[in-house]
Tab-separated table of C-alpha atoms in Angstrom:
chain	number	residue	atom	x	y	z
J	1	MET	CA	-208.585	-27.051	151.048
J	2	TRP	CA	-209.727	-23.944	152.868
J	3	GLY	CA	-207.297	-21.287	154.411
J	4	ALA	CA	-206.260	-20.744	158.010
J	5	ASN	CA	-208.833	-17.659	158.384
J	6	SER	CA	-211.999	-19.608	158.481
J	7	SER	CA	-214.029	-16.528	158.677
J	8	SER	CA	-212.862	-15.480	155.323
J	9	LEU	CA	-213.581	-19.034	153.742
J	10	THR	CA	-210.796	-18.537	151.249
J	11	PRO	CA	-209.637	-21.777	149.527
J	12	LYS	CA	-205.937	-22.670	148.762
J	13	PHE	CA	-206.789	-23.456	145.427
J	14	PHE	CA	-209.550	-23.805	142.841
J	15	ILE	CA	-210.205	-27.081	140.527
J	16	LEU	CA	-210.674	-26.015	136.844
J	17	ASN	CA	-212.835	-28.586	135.256
J	18	GLY	CA	-211.765	-27.889	131.736
J	19	VAL	CA	-214.970	-28.382	129.399
J	20	PRO	CA	-217.907	-29.582	131.490
J	21	GLY	CA	-220.028	-32.238	129.942
J	22	LEU	CA	-217.119	-33.274	127.225
J	23	GLU	CA	-214.254	-34.644	129.908
J	24	ALA	CA	-214.080	-37.652	127.547
J	25	ALA	CA	-213.153	-35.740	124.600
J	26	HIS	CA	-210.679	-33.551	126.321
J	27	ILE	CA	-207.887	-35.220	124.295
J	28	TRP	CA	-209.495	-34.572	121.110
J	29	ILE	CA	-210.345	-31.035	122.026
J	30	SER	CA	-206.896	-30.093	123.113
J	31	LEU	CA	-205.358	-31.049	119.614
J	32	PRO	CA	-206.640	-27.885	117.686
J	33	PHE	CA	-206.030	-25.692	120.481
J	34	CYS	CA	-202.320	-26.959	120.737
J	35	PHE	CA	-201.878	-26.449	117.208
J	36	MET	CA	-203.343	-22.999	117.067
J	37	TYR	CA	-200.960	-22.166	120.133
J	38	ILE	CA	-197.948	-23.494	118.268
J	39	ILE	CA	-199.027	-21.228	115.133
J	40	ALA	CA	-199.511	-18.371	117.430
J	41	VAL	CA	-196.132	-18.391	119.032
J	42	LEU	CA	-194.232	-18.912	116.222
J	43	GLY	CA	-196.130	-16.389	114.008
J	44	ASN	CA	-196.305	-13.636	116.385
J	45	CYS	CA	-192.578	-14.166	117.742
J	46	GLY	CA	-191.587	-13.934	114.071
J	47	LEU	CA	-193.390	-11.060	113.427
J	48	ILE	CA	-191.807	-9.319	116.411
J	49	TYR	CA	-188.424	-10.563	115.164
J	50	LEU	CA	-188.873	-9.553	111.505
J	51	ILE	CA	-190.183	-5.993	112.505
J	52	SER	CA	-187.374	-5.401	114.833
J	53	HIS	CA	-184.679	-6.494	112.309
J	54	GLU	CA	-185.930	-5.212	109.180
J	55	GLU	CA	-185.368	-1.667	108.684
J	56	ALA	CA	-188.050	-1.171	106.211
J	57	LEU	CA	-190.538	-2.076	108.675
J	58	HIS	CA	-189.399	0.555	111.168
J	59	ARG	CA	-192.611	2.614	110.581
J	60	PRO	CA	-195.668	3.367	113.021
J	61	MET	CA	-198.000	0.805	111.568
J	62	TYR	CA	-195.553	-2.047	112.082
J	63	TYR	CA	-194.538	-0.742	115.677
J	64	PHE	CA	-198.177	-0.989	116.666
J	65	LEU	CA	-198.504	-4.580	114.838
J	66	ALA	CA	-195.235	-5.871	116.789
J	67	LEU	CA	-197.244	-4.529	119.864
J	68	LEU	CA	-200.215	-6.345	118.954
J	69	SER	CA	-198.290	-9.493	118.460
J	70	PHE	CA	-196.381	-9.399	121.852
J	71	THR	CA	-200.031	-8.750	123.659
J	72	ASP	CA	-201.270	-11.626	121.750
J	73	VAL	CA	-198.398	-14.183	122.431
J	74	THR	CA	-198.343	-13.224	125.815
J	75	LEU	CA	-202.263	-13.541	126.203
J	76	CYS	CA	-202.511	-17.011	124.904
J	77	THR	CA	-199.510	-18.134	127.000
J	78	THR	CA	-201.369	-17.146	130.195
J	79	THR	CA	-204.088	-19.743	129.624
J	80	VAL	CA	-203.117	-22.437	127.035
J	81	PRO	CA	-200.438	-24.226	128.900
J	82	ASN	CA	-202.454	-24.593	131.775
J	83	MET	CA	-205.179	-25.625	129.510
J	84	LEU	CA	-203.356	-28.488	128.099
J	85	CYS	CA	-202.089	-29.600	131.448
J	86	ILE	CA	-205.923	-30.190	132.367
J	87	PHE	CA	-206.629	-32.078	129.053
J	88	TRP	CA	-203.510	-33.914	129.074
J	89	PHE	CA	-202.671	-34.736	132.484
J	90	ASN	CA	-205.557	-33.985	134.469
J	91	LEU	CA	-203.921	-31.327	136.584
J	92	LYS	CA	-206.987	-29.392	137.581
J	93	GLU	CA	-205.672	-27.720	140.642
J	94	ILE	CA	-204.618	-23.771	140.545
J	95	ASP	CA	-203.617	-21.919	143.671
J	96	PHE	CA	-205.853	-19.262	144.872
J	97	ASN	CA	-203.487	-16.405	144.329
J	98	ALA	CA	-202.295	-18.034	140.876
J	99	CYS	CA	-205.854	-18.110	139.706
J	100	LEU	CA	-206.100	-14.375	140.754
J	101	ALA	CA	-202.880	-13.488	138.991
J	102	GLN	CA	-204.451	-15.549	135.691
J	103	MET	CA	-207.546	-13.546	135.696
J	104	PHE	CA	-205.733	-10.250	136.247
J	105	PHE	CA	-203.518	-10.794	133.328
J	106	VAL	CA	-206.035	-12.501	130.955
J	107	HIS	CA	-208.473	-9.553	131.543
J	108	MET	CA	-205.862	-6.636	131.137
J	109	LEU	CA	-204.219	-8.130	128.136
J	110	THR	CA	-207.549	-8.723	126.282
J	111	GLY	CA	-208.097	-4.838	127.421
J	112	MET	CA	-204.804	-3.844	125.925
J	113	GLU	CA	-205.293	-5.946	122.765
J	114	SER	CA	-208.600	-3.776	122.024
J	115	GLY	CA	-206.817	-0.861	122.974
J	116	VAL	CA	-203.847	-1.546	120.313
J	117	LEU	CA	-206.645	-2.342	117.589
J	118	MET	CA	-207.916	1.296	118.494
J	119	LEU	CA	-204.588	2.812	118.066
J	120	MET	CA	-204.261	1.021	114.642
J	121	ALA	CA	-207.200	2.388	113.468
J	122	LEU	CA	-206.046	5.805	114.423
J	123	ASP	CA	-202.672	5.065	112.884
J	124	ARG	CA	-204.552	4.157	109.493
J	125	TYR	CA	-206.718	7.457	109.956
J	126	VAL	CA	-203.607	9.549	109.976
J	127	ALA	CA	-201.938	7.728	106.956
J	128	ILE	CA	-204.827	8.251	104.911
J	129	CYS	CA	-206.303	11.544	105.937
J	130	CYS	CA	-203.095	13.298	106.743
J	131	PRO	CA	-200.358	11.359	104.777
J	132	LEU	CA	-197.937	14.696	104.495
J	133	ARG	CA	-197.951	14.707	108.319
J	134	TYR	CA	-197.895	11.021	109.106
J	135	SER	CA	-194.454	11.135	110.017
J	136	THR	CA	-194.324	13.995	112.050
J	137	ILE	CA	-197.598	13.139	113.999
J	138	LEU	CA	-196.586	9.467	114.836
J	139	THR	CA	-193.132	9.729	116.165
J	140	ASN	CA	-191.445	7.338	118.104
J	141	PRO	CA	-192.065	9.080	121.149
J	142	VAL	CA	-195.871	9.540	120.553
J	143	ILE	CA	-196.076	5.585	119.781
J	144	ALA	CA	-194.328	4.900	122.793
J	145	LYS	CA	-196.327	6.939	125.151
J	146	ALA	CA	-199.640	5.868	123.210
J	147	GLY	CA	-198.587	2.143	124.163
J	148	LEU	CA	-197.710	2.894	127.614
J	149	ALA	CA	-201.208	4.669	128.085
J	150	THR	CA	-202.875	1.535	126.714
J	151	PHE	CA	-200.947	-0.721	129.258
J	152	LEU	CA	-201.796	1.483	132.179
J	153	ARG	CA	-205.276	1.786	131.147
J	154	GLY	CA	-205.714	-2.011	131.437
J	155	VAL	CA	-203.838	-2.132	134.513
J	156	MET	CA	-205.847	0.373	136.477
J	157	LEU	CA	-209.239	-0.837	135.348
J	158	VAL	CA	-208.393	-4.529	135.935
J	159	ILE	CA	-206.491	-4.602	138.995
J	160	PRO	CA	-209.768	-3.991	141.135
J	161	PHE	CA	-210.988	-7.274	139.870
J	162	THR	CA	-208.433	-9.174	142.027
J	163	PHE	CA	-209.399	-7.261	145.246
J	164	LEU	CA	-213.272	-7.579	144.623
J	165	THR	CA	-212.855	-11.435	144.037
J	166	LYS	CA	-210.346	-12.032	146.754
J	167	ARG	CA	-212.736	-10.507	149.224
J	168	LEU	CA	-215.802	-12.797	148.631
J	169	PRO	CA	-216.518	-16.013	150.697
J	170	TYR	CA	-216.033	-19.197	148.916
J	171	CYS	CA	-218.410	-21.839	150.918
J	172	ARG	CA	-219.916	-23.558	148.051
J	173	GLY	CA	-216.817	-25.311	147.186
J	174	ASN	CA	-213.712	-24.761	144.901
J	175	PHE	CA	-214.916	-26.001	141.400
J	176	ILE	CA	-214.702	-23.699	138.401
J	177	PRO	CA	-216.159	-25.133	135.442
J	178	HIS	CA	-213.859	-23.268	132.860
J	179	THR	CA	-210.418	-23.918	131.595
J	180	TYR	CA	-208.793	-20.720	132.970
J	181	CYS	CA	-209.755	-18.222	135.812
J	182	ASP	CA	-212.157	-15.847	134.492
J	183	HIS	CA	-213.761	-12.901	136.647
J	184	MET	CA	-217.271	-13.832	136.537
J	185	SER	CA	-216.567	-17.673	136.490
J	186	VAL	CA	-214.603	-17.341	139.888
J	187	ALA	CA	-217.291	-15.052	141.403
J	188	LYS	CA	-219.781	-17.377	140.692
J	189	VAL	CA	-218.379	-19.920	142.718
J	190	SER	CA	-218.685	-17.566	145.838
J	191	CYS	CA	-221.775	-17.917	148.063
J	192	GLY	CA	-221.445	-14.287	148.725
J	193	ASN	CA	-223.047	-11.322	147.104
J	194	PHE	CA	-221.019	-10.798	143.825
J	195	LYS	CA	-223.271	-8.150	142.233
J	196	VAL	CA	-220.464	-5.302	142.713
J	197	ASN	CA	-218.313	-7.768	140.741
J	198	ALA	CA	-220.943	-7.876	137.889
J	199	ILE	CA	-221.574	-4.329	138.101
J	200	TYR	CA	-217.782	-3.213	137.723
J	201	GLY	CA	-217.183	-6.046	135.064
J	202	LEU	CA	-219.720	-4.461	133.093
J	203	MET	CA	-218.390	-0.954	133.702
J	204	VAL	CA	-214.882	-1.956	132.598
J	205	ALA	CA	-216.635	-3.664	129.370
J	206	LEU	CA	-217.959	-0.109	128.622
J	207	LEU	CA	-215.057	1.750	129.153
J	208	ILE	CA	-212.480	-0.401	127.434
J	209	GLY	CA	-214.834	-2.246	124.668
J	210	VAL	CA	-217.430	0.550	123.775
J	211	PHE	CA	-214.895	3.432	123.869
J	212	ASP	CA	-212.320	1.416	121.893
J	213	ILE	CA	-215.302	0.627	119.189
J	214	CYS	CA	-216.394	4.023	118.828
J	215	CYS	CA	-212.977	5.409	118.217
J	216	ILE	CA	-212.549	2.644	115.497
J	217	SER	CA	-215.827	3.297	114.164
J	218	LEU	CA	-215.221	7.137	113.964
J	219	SER	CA	-211.627	6.393	112.391
J	220	TYR	CA	-213.069	4.463	109.631
J	221	THR	CA	-215.860	6.720	109.165
J	222	MET	CA	-213.336	9.452	108.234
J	223	ILE	CA	-211.295	7.087	106.244
J	224	LEU	CA	-214.314	6.329	104.181
J	225	ARG	CA	-214.930	9.805	103.427
J	226	ALA	CA	-211.474	10.559	102.809
J	227	VAL	CA	-211.240	7.598	100.372
J	228	VAL	CA	-214.597	8.175	98.524
J	229	SER	CA	-213.433	11.686	97.793
J	230	LEU	CA	-210.598	10.489	95.688
J	231	SER	CA	-210.785	10.947	92.023
J	232	SER	CA	-208.939	7.937	91.006
J	233	ALA	CA	-210.655	4.508	91.426
J	234	ASP	CA	-206.885	2.938	91.637
J	235	ALA	CA	-205.974	5.375	94.535
J	236	ARG	CA	-209.208	4.537	96.261
J	237	TYR	CA	-208.461	0.819	96.101
J	238	LYS	CA	-204.591	1.439	97.128
J	239	ALA	CA	-205.885	3.641	100.099
J	240	PHE	CA	-208.730	1.166	101.325
J	241	SER	CA	-206.254	-1.897	100.913
J	242	THR	CA	-203.648	-0.514	103.457
J	243	CYS	CA	-206.760	-1.266	105.961
J	244	THR	CA	-207.951	-4.564	105.065
J	245	SER	CA	-205.645	-6.427	107.411
J	246	HIS	CA	-206.968	-4.155	110.336
J	247	ILE	CA	-210.350	-4.749	109.452
J	248	CYS	CA	-209.832	-8.477	109.516
J	249	ALA	CA	-208.007	-8.245	112.819
J	250	ILE	CA	-210.933	-6.414	114.177
J	251	VAL	CA	-213.575	-8.962	113.078
J	252	ILE	CA	-211.419	-11.846	114.335
J	253	THR	CA	-211.262	-10.291	117.789
J	254	TYR	CA	-214.429	-8.498	118.422
J	255	VAL	CA	-216.993	-11.238	117.053
J	256	PRO	CA	-216.150	-13.819	119.667
J	257	ALA	CA	-215.472	-11.414	122.473
J	258	PHE	CA	-219.032	-10.037	122.083
J	259	PHE	CA	-220.485	-13.783	121.641
J	260	THR	CA	-218.639	-14.567	125.080
J	261	PHE	CA	-219.704	-11.298	126.683
J	262	PHE	CA	-223.045	-11.419	125.966
J	263	THR	CA	-223.795	-15.105	126.675
J	264	HIS	CA	-222.054	-15.011	129.857
J	265	ARG	CA	-224.361	-12.427	131.108
J	266	PHE	CA	-227.491	-12.988	129.107
J	267	GLY	CA	-227.671	-16.176	127.505
J	268	GLY	CA	-226.499	-18.797	130.268
J	269	HIS	CA	-229.536	-20.886	130.196
J	270	THR	CA	-230.115	-20.777	126.323
J	271	ILE	CA	-226.691	-21.776	125.168
J	272	PRO	CA	-224.934	-25.043	126.310
J	273	HIS	CA	-222.491	-24.325	128.634
J	274	HIS	CA	-219.552	-26.236	126.991
J	275	ILE	CA	-220.234	-24.020	123.530
J	276	HIS	CA	-219.586	-21.003	126.040
J	277	ILE	CA	-216.357	-22.350	127.276
J	278	ILE	CA	-214.962	-23.449	123.911
J	279	VAL	CA	-215.855	-19.972	122.258
J	280	ALA	CA	-214.146	-18.409	125.556
J	281	ASN	CA	-210.988	-20.177	124.478
J	282	LEU	CA	-211.335	-19.409	120.911
J	283	TYR	CA	-211.704	-15.721	121.881
J	284	LEU	CA	-208.097	-15.904	123.515
J	285	LEU	CA	-206.617	-18.015	120.958
J	286	LEU	CA	-207.868	-16.954	117.640
J	287	PRO	CA	-206.755	-13.424	117.289
J	288	PRO	CA	-203.297	-14.495	118.241
J	289	THR	CA	-203.336	-17.483	115.667
J	290	MET	CA	-204.917	-15.673	112.758
J	291	ASN	CA	-203.501	-12.072	113.271
J	292	PRO	CA	-200.006	-13.057	111.936
J	293	ILE	CA	-201.491	-14.978	108.744
J	294	VAL	CA	-203.523	-12.256	108.013
J	295	TYR	CA	-200.854	-9.743	107.846
J	296	GLY	CA	-198.654	-12.002	106.406
J	297	VAL	CA	-200.836	-12.503	103.511
J	298	LYS	CA	-202.348	-9.184	103.183
J	299	THR	CA	-199.148	-7.001	103.521
J	300	LYS	CA	-196.738	-6.856	100.956
J	301	GLN	CA	-193.850	-5.377	102.996
J	302	ILE	CA	-194.395	-8.378	105.499
J	303	ARG	CA	-194.297	-10.928	102.920
J	304	GLU	CA	-191.165	-9.526	101.446
J	305	GLY	CA	-189.378	-9.533	104.496
J	306	VAL	CA	-190.497	-12.999	105.178
J	307	ILE	CA	-189.033	-13.993	101.687
J	308	LYS	CA	-186.000	-12.373	102.182
J	309	PHE	CA	-185.284	-14.032	105.850
J	310	LEU	CA	-186.179	-17.544	104.170
J	311	LEU	CA	-184.203	-17.145	100.820
J	312	GLY	CA	-181.606	-14.548	101.767
J	313	ASP	CA	-182.343	-12.613	98.755
J	314	LYS	CA	-182.147	-8.962	98.405
J	315	VAL	CA	-185.823	-7.655	98.300
J	316	VAL	CA	-186.793	-4.160	97.599
J	317	PHE	CA	-189.487	-3.057	100.184
J	318	THR	CA	-192.468	-0.879	98.722
J	319	GLN	CA	-193.039	2.296	100.929
J	320	ASP	CA	-196.744	2.642	101.461
J	321	ASN	CA	-198.219	4.247	104.455
């Protein structure tokens, strides 16, 4: 169980216990998660394919949506297959380094997901407040640089998690009451002082989450001011309707994220642990599952693209920012 260097007290592997207290119901719990994962993979891969092959969707809004879809499908794929192995085959062991790798990708991709939502809010701000300069401001190089900056931000801020976690001694055992390797869940298994982990984790949450939410809030404040100033009610409706899908994506992503974050740090003794674990899994699965559905239902161009793909009919795309 333990590594060759006994002074470091590093286990060779961890044991993920799944949902503590609900072991007998693991099979039943796995069914909705498996169904959601299948929808997430098919939906997001379908969106990426549609955006890449349909010339009418080669626009900034849809490039950002494709980036969000790629992030979402990668995020849920880092956790769900392993979680299903725990539920179905009782395969609970995960190598120590594999656990650190999973922890890194989970937190890096959730940070990137938040960053892409922020970029999409800026895209809507430019489209509504500066429509005549939309195509000149959000050029392909600008979009590529914004996506790369979001990725690098996540990597640079999250990679210290692995070093901070690896330095801890693990003399209490190697059982993690979770379905995947979360930073604080792993750190709490340690018998050492993980206060630095907790403080740095809070700093990262502030630097990523709070910064992105402030940018999103500022963007929508400016959008509301621009929309309200329009003279026609029809123009106001049309302008704001282009934001409804993005607003839904924000709610779907941030509500379970806030619940998970605050209960993990402040509500550990008041909320049953199995509720926290289930919501933490929904936090990773709900946005990838719902985003393709929301955008498919709310966005006319995507609906037309799906119809054209399925029926082979020639569909005329409506050009809206």
